[in-house]
């Protein structure tokens, strides 16, 4: 529709230029009425007028006439010119042409109307069809949805069907089983029935036989001699007493059996109770004293005290071996409580451990498992060692304490013997040493005597030499100082000698002690000779005094000589 | 003692030397030693006569004639001085006394598998009776045969009764159509009744444990249920499936070893020894890998007394093991550990198990399957023992000596004694 309008616009413009395209279009129009339908709009009378005047004016009449003639001849109409070659117009042919043109125009108009009608019809048909199409589409959608719904229902029904089939099968199986049972029972019944019937028949025959048989075999027993009873007693008459006794015995048997069973059960019970109590104690010991909340502490304290009371009570109860309901219930309830607490505690520990792995705060509280285990191992080892020690000590103690008198005496004797032997050994040792020392002493005394003699000789010589010297020296010069000190020294020396002689035993003892090492016993050694002592003293003195002057020596020697001479 | 036709042969147990020889009037059907081993009774059912022989005095003899009453069963009383004869058609039980020649009668005894039960100490005897289509149990005192208690049972058809080894509880069970086990105290009170299920076939076999702590009930549904003596309630159910899946059970499988024959030494005609060694197959035990499945036989559905369920139950003497046989799996012996209540060992044999019995002293089980080999199991292991002397000896049943040192093996016509060496420690 829109297309057509655009075309009609240029057609309506009253321009000379557009005449040619218009006429060409006009040519086409009777031959083809396809898509590019041109609407031949009848211009209005005013336009026509202007249009006509536009085409033909006074100037170009000839031209327009020739043009029209040309067009008409091309269209197939006869020429509007007269047959002569002049420019005279054939009016008849012009009118005919005009008529023809009018007819043609009418025909075209009609055709156009028809086409327009058809066009409208088609348009309405199209609309109708489009509506139909839309409706059908909706219907299709609806039906599709319906189909889906129906399919769903169908599926559900099928599954229900399957279930019902299954149920049916199960029921059938059960029925089959029951039938089997019934059949087996029936066969069993039949079998028993048949057996009974057979026996019945036999009985009947037997009865028949017996009735017929007059000669009846005697039922008897032949024994060569009586056999004694197995337990040696004689048979008893059947009286009421025996019946009562039988009853008694029977009840005794039953009672003894029941008593035995009860004993066993009591034992079991006691054991189990012990185990439970042990468990309870262990659980209580496992639970740590909680320091965190005072509330909990009070609770624990209460509970603990309760349990302690319980333990006390139960211990008492067990001592009396009561097994009443309340005690049992108490025990089990307390154990359950303890167990729950332990569980909570363990859970808390678990939480702590898991938190401890992530956080570092609780590490102090939580002892790592390995440390714990190591410690426990160490403790166990210690315990083992201590136990062993205790055991050995106990054994020793026992040996000592639990000996009989005889054994103690023996032991004492043994000890005495031991001691005596030891003493004897030591004595022998001492004796040997004593001998050795005596030998030594003798040798020493001999040596000392020799030494003394030698010294004497030496001193005599020395004295002689000194005298000689002295005499020569005094002959030379006066030496008063020499005499007084010598006299002084002499007196000193004599004092010292006396003192030392007095304290000889000490010196001797000391010396002997130094020579003979460990000798607690007193030696009854004889006093050695004097010259030995003196020689010793002199030697000591000579050693003790730091720098015995050479002057003193000769004096000493002189003094000793003198002393010896005097003594 | 063994009987041949109408002769009774008594041999020494350790040397098998013949000690005595007695002749009876007719073919002997049943022999039994008295409890003090001084007398042997020989029952001649066809003639209705019981003859008693003495071991100390070979000249002594005793004959009990039931006459027209007939004889169906005969047994000693626990004191060894009375003989209980069951007359034909179970009309009555006659108690003959060897000391006083007196006779007592017990009327209306029940014709069931185990109708008469003695306590272990021999003091009391329980007899199952049936009067007016109702079951009763009578308890007698064995010393003077006085009736102690008489009470009725709630069973449809009492099948058997058995005393517990402690002599205080009596177990009574119903026919296999009805699963019901009743427990009565010595004075006749009903202690408890146990019923595992209602309709399928019920109890097949029952065994008490030697300490009277457990009662094992084997039923037709291939399960063993164990009741405890305190509450008389089931403590466990032992199942016998055809596939063993648990890794903790040991399965010993008997495999045949083909005999090796030296082809050069074959002679024609073949000597007897060679022939027997060719045909007698050796076998040994192999440990099979678990899981494994055993040979399962589906029973024929339309026969009575089907070969289904636990048919044989036995507790070991030390109360530690329970040996069972499921008739559906007839080649296997199942050994359960009672302390753990679990399956510990399965012995799979080549042939159907005929009989097994525990050693009365140790936890040793001897099994025979109808072949010429006896199989021994103990917690230390298991061993196959071949009966020497050819492969003709088909062992049908076996019986231990009460000292546990030797074992009697019975075939159809022969018997032999197997001596077990004691380990020198």
PDB file of N, CA and C in Angstrom, chain A residues 399-415:
ATOM      1  N   UNK A 399      64.647 -62.806 105.914  1.00  0.00           N
ATOM      2  CA  UNK A 399      65.677 -63.761 106.322  1.00  0.00           C
ATOM      3  C   UNK A 399      66.141 -63.485 107.741  1.00  0.00           C
ATOM      4  N   UNK A 400      66.295 -62.207 107.981  1.00  0.00           N
ATOM      5  CA  UNK A 400      66.802 -61.896 109.312  1.00  0.00           C
ATOM      6  C   UNK A 400      65.778 -62.136 110.392  1.00  0.00           C
ATOM      7  N   UNK A 401      64.550 -61.702 110.077  1.00  0.00           N
ATOM      8  CA  UNK A 401      63.552 -61.725 111.143  1.00  0.00           C
ATOM      9  C   UNK A 401      62.986 -63.102 111.380  1.00  0.00           C
ATOM     10  N   UNK A 402      62.722 -63.762 110.306  1.00  0.00           N
ATOM     11  CA  UNK A 402      61.981 -65.005 110.484  1.00  0.00           C
ATOM     12  C   UNK A 402      62.886 -66.200 110.664  1.00  0.00           C
ATOM     13  N   UNK A 403      64.088 -65.996 111.036  1.00  0.00           N
ATOM     14  CA  UNK A 403      64.931 -67.160 111.305  1.00  0.00           C
ATOM     15  C   UNK A 403      64.547 -67.764 112.640  1.00  0.00           C
ATOM     16  N   UNK A 404      64.750 -69.055 112.760  1.00  0.00           N
ATOM     17  CA  UNK A 404      64.539 -69.710 114.030  1.00  0.00           C
ATOM     18  C   UNK A 404      65.696 -69.399 114.969  1.00  0.00           C
ATOM     19  N   UNK A 405      65.486 -69.828 116.232  1.00  0.00           N
ATOM     20  CA  UNK A 405      66.584 -69.621 117.193  1.00  0.00           C
ATOM     21  C   UNK A 405      67.815 -70.385 116.783  1.00  0.00           C
ATOM     22  N   UNK A 406      67.596 -71.586 116.338  1.00  0.00           N
ATOM     23  CA  UNK A 406      68.744 -72.409 115.951  1.00  0.00           C
ATOM     24  C   UNK A 406      69.538 -71.721 114.879  1.00  0.00           C
ATOM     25  N   UNK A 407      68.774 -71.265 113.897  1.00  0.00           N
ATOM     26  CA  UNK A 407      69.499 -70.644 112.792  1.00  0.00           C
ATOM     27  C   UNK A 407      70.224 -69.388 113.247  1.00  0.00           C
ATOM     28  N   UNK A 408      69.579 -68.655 114.183  1.00  0.00           N
ATOM     29  CA  UNK A 408      70.272 -67.443 114.634  1.00  0.00           C
ATOM     30  C   UNK A 408      71.548 -67.807 115.359  1.00  0.00           C
ATOM     31  N   UNK A 409      71.421 -68.852 116.189  1.00  0.00           N
ATOM     32  CA  UNK A 409      72.627 -69.266 116.896  1.00  0.00           C
ATOM     33  C   UNK A 409      73.700 -69.694 115.922  1.00  0.00           C
ATOM     34  N   UNK A 410      73.231 -70.499 114.964  1.00  0.00           N
ATOM     35  CA  UNK A 410      74.176 -70.957 113.965  1.00  0.00           C
ATOM     36  C   UNK A 410      74.833 -69.777 113.288  1.00  0.00           C
ATOM     37  N   UNK A 411      73.956 -68.856 112.910  1.00  0.00           N
ATOM     38  CA  UNK A 411      74.492 -67.680 112.218  1.00  0.00           C
ATOM     39  C   UNK A 411      75.507 -66.965 113.095  1.00  0.00           C
ATOM     40  N   UNK A 412      75.097 -66.809 114.375  1.00  0.00           N
ATOM     41  CA  UNK A 412      76.046 -66.126 115.251  1.00  0.00           C
ATOM     42  C   UNK A 412      77.347 -66.891 115.355  1.00  0.00           C
ATOM     43  N   UNK A 413      77.163 -68.205 115.491  1.00  0.00           N
ATOM     44  CA  UNK A 413      78.388 -69.015 115.540  1.00  0.00           C
ATOM     45  C   UNK A 413      79.214 -68.813 114.305  1.00  0.00           C
ATOM     46  N   UNK A 414      78.485 -68.809 113.199  1.00  0.00           N
ATOM     47  CA  UNK A 414      79.235 -68.606 111.961  1.00  0.00           C
ATOM     48  C   UNK A 414      79.999 -67.301 112.002  1.00  0.00           C
ATOM     49  N   UNK A 415      79.286 -66.260 112.445  1.00  0.00           N
ATOM     50  CA  UNK A 415      79.961 -64.968 112.478  1.00  0.00           C
ATOM     51  C   UNK A 415      81.193 -65.018 113.378  1.00  0.00           C
TER      52      UNK A 415
END
